[in-house]
XYZ file of C-alpha atoms in Angstrom:
611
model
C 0.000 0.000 0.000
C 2.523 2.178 0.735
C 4.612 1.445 -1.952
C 1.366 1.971 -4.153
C 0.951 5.626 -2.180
C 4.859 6.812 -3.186
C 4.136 5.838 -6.969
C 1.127 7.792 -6.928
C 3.319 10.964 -5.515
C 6.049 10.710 -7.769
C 5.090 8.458 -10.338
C 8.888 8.815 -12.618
C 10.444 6.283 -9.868
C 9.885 2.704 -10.160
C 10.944 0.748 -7.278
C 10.327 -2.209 -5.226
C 11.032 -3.567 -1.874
C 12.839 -6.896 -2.478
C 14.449 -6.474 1.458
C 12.542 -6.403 4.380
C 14.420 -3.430 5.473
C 13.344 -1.294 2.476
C 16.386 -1.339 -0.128
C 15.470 0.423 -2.824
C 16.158 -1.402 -6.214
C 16.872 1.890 -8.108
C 20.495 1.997 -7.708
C 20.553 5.079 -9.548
C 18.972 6.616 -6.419
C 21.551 8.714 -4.170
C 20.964 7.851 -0.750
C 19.107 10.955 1.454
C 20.467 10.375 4.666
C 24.731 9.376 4.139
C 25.246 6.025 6.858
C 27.426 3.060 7.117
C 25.278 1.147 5.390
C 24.851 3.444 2.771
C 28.740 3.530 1.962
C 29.279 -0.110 2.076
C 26.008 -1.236 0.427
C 27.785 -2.451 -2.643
C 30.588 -4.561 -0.553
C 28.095 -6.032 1.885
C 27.017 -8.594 -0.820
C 30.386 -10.524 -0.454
C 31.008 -9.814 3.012
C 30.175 -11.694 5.746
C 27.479 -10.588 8.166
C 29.570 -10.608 11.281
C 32.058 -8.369 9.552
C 29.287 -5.699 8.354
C 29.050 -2.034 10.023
C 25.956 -2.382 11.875
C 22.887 -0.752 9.751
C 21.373 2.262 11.249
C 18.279 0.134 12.399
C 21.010 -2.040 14.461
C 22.127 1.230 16.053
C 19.000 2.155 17.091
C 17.784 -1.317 18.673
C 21.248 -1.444 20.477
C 20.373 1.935 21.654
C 16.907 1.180 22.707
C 18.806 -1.417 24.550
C 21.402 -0.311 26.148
C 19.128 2.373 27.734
C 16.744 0.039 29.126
C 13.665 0.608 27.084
C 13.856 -2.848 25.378
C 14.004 -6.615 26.309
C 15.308 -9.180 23.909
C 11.887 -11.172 24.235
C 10.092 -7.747 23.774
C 12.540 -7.262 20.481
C 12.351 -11.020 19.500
C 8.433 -10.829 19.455
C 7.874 -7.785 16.970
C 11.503 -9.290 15.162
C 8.956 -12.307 14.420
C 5.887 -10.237 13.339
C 7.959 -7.440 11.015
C 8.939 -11.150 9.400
C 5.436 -12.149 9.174
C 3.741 -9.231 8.227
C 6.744 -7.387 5.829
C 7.259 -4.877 7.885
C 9.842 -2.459 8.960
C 11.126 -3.708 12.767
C 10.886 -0.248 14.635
C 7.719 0.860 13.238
C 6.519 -2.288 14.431
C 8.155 -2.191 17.675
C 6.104 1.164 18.217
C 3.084 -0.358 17.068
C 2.943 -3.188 19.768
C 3.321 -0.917 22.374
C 7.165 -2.473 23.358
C 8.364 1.626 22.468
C 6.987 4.913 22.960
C 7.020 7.305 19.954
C 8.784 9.427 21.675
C 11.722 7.212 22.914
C 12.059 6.094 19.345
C 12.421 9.743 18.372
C 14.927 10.008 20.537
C 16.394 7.127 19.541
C 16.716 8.181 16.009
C 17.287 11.649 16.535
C 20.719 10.358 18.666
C 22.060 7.361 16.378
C 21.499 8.940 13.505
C 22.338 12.526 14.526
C 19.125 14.406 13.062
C 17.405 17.542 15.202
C 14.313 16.225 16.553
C 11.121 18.255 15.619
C 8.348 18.741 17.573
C 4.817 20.181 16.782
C 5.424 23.674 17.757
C 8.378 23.822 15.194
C 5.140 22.611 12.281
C 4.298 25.240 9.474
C 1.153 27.113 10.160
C 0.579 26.829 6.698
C 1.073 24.167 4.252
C 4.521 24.062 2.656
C 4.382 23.032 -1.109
C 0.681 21.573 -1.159
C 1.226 20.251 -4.774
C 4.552 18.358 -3.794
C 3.633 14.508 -2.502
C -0.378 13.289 -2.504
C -2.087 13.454 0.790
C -2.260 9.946 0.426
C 1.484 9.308 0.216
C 2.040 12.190 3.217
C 0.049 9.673 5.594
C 0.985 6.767 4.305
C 4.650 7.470 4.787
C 4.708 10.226 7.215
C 6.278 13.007 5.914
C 5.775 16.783 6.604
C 7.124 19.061 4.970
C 8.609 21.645 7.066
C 10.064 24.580 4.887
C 11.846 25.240 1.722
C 13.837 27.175 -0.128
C 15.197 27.995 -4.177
C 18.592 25.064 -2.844
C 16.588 22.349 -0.349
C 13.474 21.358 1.488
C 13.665 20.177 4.858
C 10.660 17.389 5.941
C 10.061 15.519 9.442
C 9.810 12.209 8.907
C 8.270 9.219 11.104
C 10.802 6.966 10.254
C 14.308 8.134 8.584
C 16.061 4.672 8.352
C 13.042 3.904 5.514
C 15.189 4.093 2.007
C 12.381 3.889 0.114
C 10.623 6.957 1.758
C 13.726 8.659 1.388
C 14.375 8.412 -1.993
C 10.622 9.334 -3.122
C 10.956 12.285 -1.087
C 14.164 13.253 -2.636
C 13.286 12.520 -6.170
C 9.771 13.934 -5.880
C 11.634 17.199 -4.674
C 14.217 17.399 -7.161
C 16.410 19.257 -4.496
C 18.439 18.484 -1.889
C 16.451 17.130 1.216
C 16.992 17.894 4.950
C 15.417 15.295 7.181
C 14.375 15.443 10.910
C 12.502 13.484 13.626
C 9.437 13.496 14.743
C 6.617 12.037 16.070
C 4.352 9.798 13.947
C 1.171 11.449 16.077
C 1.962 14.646 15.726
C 3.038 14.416 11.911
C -0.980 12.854 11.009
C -2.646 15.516 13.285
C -0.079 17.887 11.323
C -1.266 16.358 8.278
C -4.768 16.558 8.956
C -5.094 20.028 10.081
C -2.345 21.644 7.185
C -3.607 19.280 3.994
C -6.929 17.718 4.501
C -10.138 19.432 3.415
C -11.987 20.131 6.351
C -16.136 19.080 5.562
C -18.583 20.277 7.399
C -19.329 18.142 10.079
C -23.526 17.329 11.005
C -24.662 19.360 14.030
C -25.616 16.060 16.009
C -27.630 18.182 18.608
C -30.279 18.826 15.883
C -30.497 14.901 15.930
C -32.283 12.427 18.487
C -29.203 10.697 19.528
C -31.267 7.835 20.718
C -32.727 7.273 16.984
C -30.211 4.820 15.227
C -30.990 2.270 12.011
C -28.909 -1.175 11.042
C -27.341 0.909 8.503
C -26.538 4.012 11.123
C -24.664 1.219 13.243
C -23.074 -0.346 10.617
C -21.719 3.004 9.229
C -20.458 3.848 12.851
C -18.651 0.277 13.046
C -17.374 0.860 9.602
C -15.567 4.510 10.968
C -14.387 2.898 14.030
C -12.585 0.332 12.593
C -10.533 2.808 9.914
C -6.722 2.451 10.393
C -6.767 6.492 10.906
C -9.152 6.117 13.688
C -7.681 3.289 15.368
C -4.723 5.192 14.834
C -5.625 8.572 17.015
C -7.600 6.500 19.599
C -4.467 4.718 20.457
C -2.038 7.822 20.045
C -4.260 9.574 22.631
C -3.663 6.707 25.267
C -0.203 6.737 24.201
C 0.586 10.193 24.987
C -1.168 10.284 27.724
C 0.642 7.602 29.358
C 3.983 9.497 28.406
C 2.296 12.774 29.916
C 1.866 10.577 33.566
C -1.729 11.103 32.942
C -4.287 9.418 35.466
C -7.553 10.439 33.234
C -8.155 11.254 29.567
C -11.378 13.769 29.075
C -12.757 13.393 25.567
C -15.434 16.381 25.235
C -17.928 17.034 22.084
C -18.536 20.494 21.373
C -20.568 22.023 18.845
C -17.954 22.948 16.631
C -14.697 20.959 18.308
C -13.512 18.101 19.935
C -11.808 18.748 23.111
C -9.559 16.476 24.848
C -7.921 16.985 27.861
C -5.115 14.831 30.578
C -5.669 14.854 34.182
C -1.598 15.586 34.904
C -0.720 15.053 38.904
C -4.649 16.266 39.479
C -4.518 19.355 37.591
C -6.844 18.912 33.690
C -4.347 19.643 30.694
C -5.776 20.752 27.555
C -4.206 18.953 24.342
C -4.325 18.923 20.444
C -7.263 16.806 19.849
C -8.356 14.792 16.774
C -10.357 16.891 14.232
C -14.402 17.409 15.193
C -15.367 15.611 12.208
C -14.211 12.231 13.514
C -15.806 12.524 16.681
C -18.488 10.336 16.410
C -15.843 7.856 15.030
C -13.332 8.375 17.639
C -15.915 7.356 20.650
C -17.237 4.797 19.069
C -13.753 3.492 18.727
C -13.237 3.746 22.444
C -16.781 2.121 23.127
C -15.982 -0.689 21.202
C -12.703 -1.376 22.983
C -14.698 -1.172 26.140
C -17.167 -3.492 25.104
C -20.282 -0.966 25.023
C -23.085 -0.719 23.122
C -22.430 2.121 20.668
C -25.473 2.320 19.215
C -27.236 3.352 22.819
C -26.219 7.240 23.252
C -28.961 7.914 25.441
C -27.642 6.596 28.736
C -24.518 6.627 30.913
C -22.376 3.042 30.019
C -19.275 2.102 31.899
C -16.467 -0.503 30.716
C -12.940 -1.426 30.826
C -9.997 -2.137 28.123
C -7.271 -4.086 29.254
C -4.315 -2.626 26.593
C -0.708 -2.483 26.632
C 1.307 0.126 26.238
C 5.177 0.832 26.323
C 5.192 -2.608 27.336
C 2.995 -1.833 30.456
C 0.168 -3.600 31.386
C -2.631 -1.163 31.268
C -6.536 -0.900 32.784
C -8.346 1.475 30.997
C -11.675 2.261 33.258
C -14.512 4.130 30.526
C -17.405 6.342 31.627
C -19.613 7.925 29.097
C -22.289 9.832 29.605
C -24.702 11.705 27.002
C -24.085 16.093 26.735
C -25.504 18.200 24.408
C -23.188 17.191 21.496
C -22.464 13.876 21.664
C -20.807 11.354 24.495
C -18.554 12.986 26.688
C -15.740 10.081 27.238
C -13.363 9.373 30.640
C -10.707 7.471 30.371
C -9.672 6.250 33.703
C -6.225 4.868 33.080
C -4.810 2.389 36.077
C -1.317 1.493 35.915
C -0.869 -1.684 37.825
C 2.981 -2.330 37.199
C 3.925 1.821 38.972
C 1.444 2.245 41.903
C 3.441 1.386 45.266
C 1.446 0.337 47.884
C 4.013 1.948 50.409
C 3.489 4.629 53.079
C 6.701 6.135 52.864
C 6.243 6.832 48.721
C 2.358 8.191 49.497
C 4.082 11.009 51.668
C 2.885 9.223 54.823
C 5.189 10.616 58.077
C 5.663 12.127 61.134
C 2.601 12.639 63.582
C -0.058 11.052 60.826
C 2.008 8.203 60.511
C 2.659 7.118 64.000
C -1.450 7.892 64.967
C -2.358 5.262 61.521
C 0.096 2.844 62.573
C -1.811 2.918 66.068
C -5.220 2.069 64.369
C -3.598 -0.784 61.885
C -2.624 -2.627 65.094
C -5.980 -2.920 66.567
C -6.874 -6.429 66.679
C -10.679 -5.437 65.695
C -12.674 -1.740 65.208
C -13.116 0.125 61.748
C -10.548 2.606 60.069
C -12.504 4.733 57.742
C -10.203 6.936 55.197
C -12.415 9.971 53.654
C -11.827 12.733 51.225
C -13.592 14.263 48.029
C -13.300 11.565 44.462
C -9.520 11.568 43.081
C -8.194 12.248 47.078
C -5.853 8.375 47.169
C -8.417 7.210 49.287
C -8.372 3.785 47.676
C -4.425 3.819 47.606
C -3.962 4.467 51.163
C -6.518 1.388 51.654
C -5.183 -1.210 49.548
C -1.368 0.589 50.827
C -2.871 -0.261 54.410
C -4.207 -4.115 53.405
C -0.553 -4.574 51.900
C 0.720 -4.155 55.587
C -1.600 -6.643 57.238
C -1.360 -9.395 54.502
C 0.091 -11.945 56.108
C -0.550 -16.141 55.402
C -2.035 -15.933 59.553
C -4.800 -13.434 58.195
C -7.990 -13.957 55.858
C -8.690 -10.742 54.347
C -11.790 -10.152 52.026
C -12.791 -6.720 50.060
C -16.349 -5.865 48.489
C -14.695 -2.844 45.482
C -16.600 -1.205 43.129
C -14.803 -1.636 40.713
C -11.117 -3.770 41.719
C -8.809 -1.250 40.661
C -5.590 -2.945 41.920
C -5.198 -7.111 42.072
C -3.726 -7.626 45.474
C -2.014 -11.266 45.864
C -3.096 -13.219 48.748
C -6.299 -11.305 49.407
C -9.599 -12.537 47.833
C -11.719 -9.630 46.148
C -15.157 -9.427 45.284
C -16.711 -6.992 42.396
C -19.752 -5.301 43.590
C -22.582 -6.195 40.712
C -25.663 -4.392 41.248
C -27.549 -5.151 38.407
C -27.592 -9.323 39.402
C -28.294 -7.881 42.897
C -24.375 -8.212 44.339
C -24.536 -4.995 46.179
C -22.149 -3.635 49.061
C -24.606 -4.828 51.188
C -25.235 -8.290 49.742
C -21.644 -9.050 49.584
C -20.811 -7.987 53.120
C -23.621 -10.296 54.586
C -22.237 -13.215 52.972
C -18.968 -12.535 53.331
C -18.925 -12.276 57.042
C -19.921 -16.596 56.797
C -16.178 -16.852 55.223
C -14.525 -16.622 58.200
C -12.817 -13.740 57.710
C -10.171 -11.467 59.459
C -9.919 -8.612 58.340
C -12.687 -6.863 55.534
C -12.713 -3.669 53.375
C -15.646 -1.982 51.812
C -14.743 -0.016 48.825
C -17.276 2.590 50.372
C -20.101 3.458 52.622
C -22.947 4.293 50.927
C -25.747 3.467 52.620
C -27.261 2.733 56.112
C -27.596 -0.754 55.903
C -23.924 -1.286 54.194
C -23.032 0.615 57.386
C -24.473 -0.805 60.305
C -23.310 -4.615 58.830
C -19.701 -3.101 58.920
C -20.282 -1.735 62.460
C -21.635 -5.242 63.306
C -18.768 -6.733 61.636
C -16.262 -4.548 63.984
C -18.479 -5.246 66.919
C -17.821 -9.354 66.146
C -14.248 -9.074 66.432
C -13.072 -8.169 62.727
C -10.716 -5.193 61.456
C -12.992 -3.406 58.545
C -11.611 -0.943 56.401
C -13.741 1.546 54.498
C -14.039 4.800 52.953
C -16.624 7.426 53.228
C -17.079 10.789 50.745
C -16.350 13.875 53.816
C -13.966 16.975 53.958
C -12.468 16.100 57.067
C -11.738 13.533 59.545
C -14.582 14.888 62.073
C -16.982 14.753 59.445
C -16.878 11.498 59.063
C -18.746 10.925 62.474
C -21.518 13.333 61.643
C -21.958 11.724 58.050
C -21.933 8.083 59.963
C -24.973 9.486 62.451
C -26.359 11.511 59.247
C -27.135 8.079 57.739
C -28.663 6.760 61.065
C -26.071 4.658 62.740
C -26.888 4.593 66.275
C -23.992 6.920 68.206
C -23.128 4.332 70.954
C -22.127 1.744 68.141
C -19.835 4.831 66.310
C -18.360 4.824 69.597
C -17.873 1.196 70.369
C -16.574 0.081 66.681
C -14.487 3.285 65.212
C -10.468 3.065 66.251
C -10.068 6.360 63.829
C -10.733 8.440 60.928
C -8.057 9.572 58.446
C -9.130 12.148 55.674
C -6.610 13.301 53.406
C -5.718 15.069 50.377
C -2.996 14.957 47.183
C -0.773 17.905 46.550
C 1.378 17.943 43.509
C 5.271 17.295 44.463
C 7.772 19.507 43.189
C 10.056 18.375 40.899
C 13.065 17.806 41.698
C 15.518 18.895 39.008
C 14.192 22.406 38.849
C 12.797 23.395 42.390
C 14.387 26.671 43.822
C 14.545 28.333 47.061
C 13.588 31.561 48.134
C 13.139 33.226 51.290
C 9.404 33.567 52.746
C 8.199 36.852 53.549
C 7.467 37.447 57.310
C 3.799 36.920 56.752
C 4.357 33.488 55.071
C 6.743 32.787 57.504
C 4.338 32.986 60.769
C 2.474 30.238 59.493
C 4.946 27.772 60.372
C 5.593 29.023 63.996
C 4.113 26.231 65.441
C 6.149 23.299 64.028
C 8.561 23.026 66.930
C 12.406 24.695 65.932
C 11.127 27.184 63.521
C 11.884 30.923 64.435
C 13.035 34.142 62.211
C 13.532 32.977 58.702
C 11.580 30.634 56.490
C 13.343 29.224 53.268
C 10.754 27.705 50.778
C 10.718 25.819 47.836
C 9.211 27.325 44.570
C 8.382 25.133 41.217
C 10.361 26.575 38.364
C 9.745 24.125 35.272
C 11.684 22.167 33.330
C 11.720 19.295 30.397
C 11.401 16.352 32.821
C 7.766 18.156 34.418
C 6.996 18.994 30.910
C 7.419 22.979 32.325
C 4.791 22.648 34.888
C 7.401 22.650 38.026
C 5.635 19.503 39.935
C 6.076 15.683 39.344
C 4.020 13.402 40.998
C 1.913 13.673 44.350
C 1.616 13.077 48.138
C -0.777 12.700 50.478
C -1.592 15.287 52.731
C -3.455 13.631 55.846
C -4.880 14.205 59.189
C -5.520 11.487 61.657
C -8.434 11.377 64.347
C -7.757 8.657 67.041
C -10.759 7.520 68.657
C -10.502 8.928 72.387
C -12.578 8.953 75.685
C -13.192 12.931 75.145
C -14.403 12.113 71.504
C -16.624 9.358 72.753
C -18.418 11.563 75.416
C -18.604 14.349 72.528
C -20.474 12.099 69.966
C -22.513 11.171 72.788
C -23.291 14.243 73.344
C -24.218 14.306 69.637
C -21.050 17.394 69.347
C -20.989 19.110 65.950
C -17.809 18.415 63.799
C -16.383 21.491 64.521
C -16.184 20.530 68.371
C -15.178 17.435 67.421
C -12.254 18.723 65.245
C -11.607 20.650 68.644
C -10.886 18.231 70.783
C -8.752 16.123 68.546
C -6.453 18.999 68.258
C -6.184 19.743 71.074
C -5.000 16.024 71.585
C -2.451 16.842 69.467
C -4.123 15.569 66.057
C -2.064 17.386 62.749
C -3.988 18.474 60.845
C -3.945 18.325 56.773
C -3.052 21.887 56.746
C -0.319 21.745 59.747
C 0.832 18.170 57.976
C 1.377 20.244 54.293
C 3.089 23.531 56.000
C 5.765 20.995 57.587
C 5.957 18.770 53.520
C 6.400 22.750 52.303
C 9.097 23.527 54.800
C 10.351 20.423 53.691
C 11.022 21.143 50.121
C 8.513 18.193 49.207
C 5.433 20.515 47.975
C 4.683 24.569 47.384
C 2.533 26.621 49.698
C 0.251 27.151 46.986
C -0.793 23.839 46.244
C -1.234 23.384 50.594
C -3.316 26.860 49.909
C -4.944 25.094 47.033
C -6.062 21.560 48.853
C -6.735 22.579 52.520
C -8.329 24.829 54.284
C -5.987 27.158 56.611
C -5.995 26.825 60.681
């Protein structure tokens, strides 16, 4: 096809790919791109292979390699399918996942010594629209970049490709100057410089709900276009190279937007064109297993992928706006997430008062916060530490985000009746140690976990508050009796995630006297405050932060507490007491990670609410 593409741009050559690596046949052909391979092409024939320069693909496997980013099985697998299929080994690599475009960018740009250009270096117009076919542009990936009366320069996918090369160079009938870049951003390049744009159908004038055989077919037909498949999976690509923990795809009247949930904070980026929107989530919903001809009502799935050679869970929510589906792409990276206190940001005062409540042989340890707060990290972080072969331990999730070993989990299924509830009454016939409920959410899921406590189990559970004292007054809210809050809960933690600067950038500065009083009461701290300020560099992609921690207060369970719940206390005296016990709270726990050089004052400012 591709081959068919180049002789419809420059239709003078006549070529063929007798090599799996792309040699061109047309001798006549000066090479674009001057390598080893290139200057000894003509001896290699009677050489033997052991005494060969390496080719430049060689260079860049070895590279790929010898920093880590490849296996051998990982290289013998998509070795095996280029041989299969006919095609070109690091192309292929990328396409399995194994490599991220933008390692094998880097790769190229290094072995083979060619700048690397990225999308903000792209024409804003197009450069020589009657040069190559739009067909052969996509086919082959090539932008062209600029050009002058002596050369053109072009970015090219793939630069070790002779047979690209040499259309390029003959179809330009000039002297060529090839960079790097990214096959993504060269097709959205493509797209938005050389394709005509048609108008797309204003789908709020339609009844989304009214769809024919032929309406579904049509929709299965788009989904399953190479181009589609294409930007569907670039989108989870980059946003697994971006750190991302969500991907927001939003229909608008007149654009698609798409946005990365970055270390909490939503991203906007360059998002497929709006006429393949209704081809890009049905895509997604077919990956996830949902029915794309129902637009009408909210659908949740999951797609187990791979990508980079991680082992991805992709957790999809959409849900019917004005426009179209609005798509959320929870994306769950089993392989990174440590269950570990230390790397949550867990310490001093917080961490001693939660290691008090984990070593209760029995009571109920509720974490709370708003959605997206680590709630269930600090859970399954906590279940980690009591896993041990003397303990049964049983969860009731909605959904199992994270498979722990050793611990048997149950998937709440409400529509066959397997609610939080449900589960929880059976499960407390398995003999079991220790229990966690994914969350609270009713009365009677409530009062079977205080009855679970109150029989001699540990239960683990999260509830939706602002802070720790709120959790009691949410608990009697729902109608659990007071004297049984008292009798079952060992503590409350509530907690929040701040971004963490990043630590090749950070600088100091010196806090003005203002700032500075906040932090008289951590004990040592008089005069001067130095602070830590986020800067921005290519490793946080410029934003200054990379990664999170928890902020966290703890509320221990005490006899003052008991008598003030009682007493049916507000939260607010409840809050009182426990500091005055000497409970941290979030804010007092961020000012001392800020003094620390861990987090900024802003983002403190930003999560919790000041003393």
């Amino acid at each position: 096809m591709q081959e068919d593409a180049i002789l419809e741009a420059a239709p003078h050559i006549h070529a063929t790919r007798d090599e799996p690596d792309g040699v061109m046949a047309d001798t006549a052909a000066e090479p674009l791109l001057a390598t080893p391979a290139d200057d000894e092409g003509a001896a290699a024939v009677d050489t033997p292979a052991e005494a060969r320069a390496p080719t430049p693909e060689t260079r860049v496997v070895a590279h790929l390699q010898g920093h880590g980013k490849l296996t051998s099985a990982d290289l013998a697998r998509a070795r095996r399918l280029a041989e299969d299929s006919g095609d070109l080994l690091l192309p292929m690599l990328v396409r399995l996942g194994l490599i991220s475009e933008r390692d094998m960018a880097f790769a190229m740009s290094e072995v083979l010594d060619l700048p690397l250009a990225t999308a903000a270096a792209f024409p804003e117009e197009p450069v020589r629209e009657d040069l190559f076919t739009l067909r052969f542009m996509k086919d082959a990936r090539v932008l062209p970049l600029e050009e002058d009366e002596e050369r053109i320069q072009v970015a090219l996918a793939n630069p070790i490709d002779d047979f690209v090369l040499s259309a390029v160079r003959m179809a330009a009938g000039k002297r060529v100057e090839a960079a790097v870049a990214l096959p993504s951003e060269i097709e959205l390049a493509i797209e938005r410089l050389y394709e005509k744009v048609e108008e797309a159908p204003k789908e709020a004038e339609a009844d989304f709900g009214d769809f024919d055989e032929e309406d579904i077919e049509h929709l299965k037909d788009l989904a399953s276009e190479a181009p589609v498949i294409r930007m569907v999976n670039q989108l989870i690509q980059k946003a697994v190279e971006s750190r991302a923990s969500d991907i927001h795809i939003e229909p608008f009247a007149d654009e698609l937007k798409v946005r990365y949930r970055v270390d909490g904070i939503l991203k906007e980026v360059e998002a497929p064109p709006v006429r393949s929107t209704a081809a890009v989530i049905s895509r997604i919903k077919i990956m996830a297993k949902l029915n794309i001809a129902e637009r009408r009502l909210p659908q949740d799935g999951r797609i187990p992928i791979r990508i980079q050679g991680k082992e991805l869970d992709l957790r999809v929510s959409t849900v019917p706006t004005m426009f179209g589906e609005s798509v959320v792409m929870r994306l769950l990276d089993k392989e990174s997430v440590r269950f570990d206190l230390d790397a949550l940001g867990f310490d001093g005062p917080p961490r001693k008062r939660l290691n008090a409540i984990l070593e209760q042989p029995y009571g109920i340890l509720l974490v709370t916060g708003p959605t997206g707060s680590g709630k269930s990290t600090t859970l399954y972080t906590a279940l980690s530490r009591l896993n041990t072969q003397e303990r049964k331990i049983i969860t009731v999730e909605d959904p199992v985000e994270y498979q722990l070993p050793g611990i048997n989990q149950i998937q709440v299924k409400s529509a066959i009746g397997m609610t939080f509830a449900g589960a929880l009454r059976a499960i407390v016939r398995q003999d079991p140690d220790i229990i966690m409920v994914g969350e609270m959410r009713d009365l009677e899921t409530a009062r079977i976990a205080v009855q679970s406590a109150l029989t001699g189990h540990v239960v683990l559970s999260t509830l939706h508050t602002n802070d720790a004292a709120s959790g009691v007054t949410r608990l009697l809210d729902m109608g659990v009796e007071d004297y049984l809050l008292t009798s079952t809960i060992n503590g409350i933690l509530a907690q929040r995630l701040v971004r963490r600067l990043c630590p090749h950038c950070r600088e100091s500065y010196r806090a003005v006297p203002e700032l500075a009083g906040r932090f008289a009461h951590i004990k040592g701290i008089q005069g001067d405050v130095d602070l830590q300020r986020a800067v921005g560099c290519d490793a946080c992609n410029g934003s200054g932060y990379r990664g999170r921690l928890v902020i966290t207060e703890v509320l221990l369970m005490s006899e003052s507490i008991r008598k003030a719940i009682l007493a049916h206390a507000t939260a607010t005296e409840i809050r009182r007491i426990a500091v005055e016990e000497g409970m941290e709270t979030m804010y007092q726990d961020g000012l001392r990670k800020a003094l620390d050089g861990r987090t900024t004052i802003e983002e403190i400012l930003r999560a919790a609410e000041a003393d």
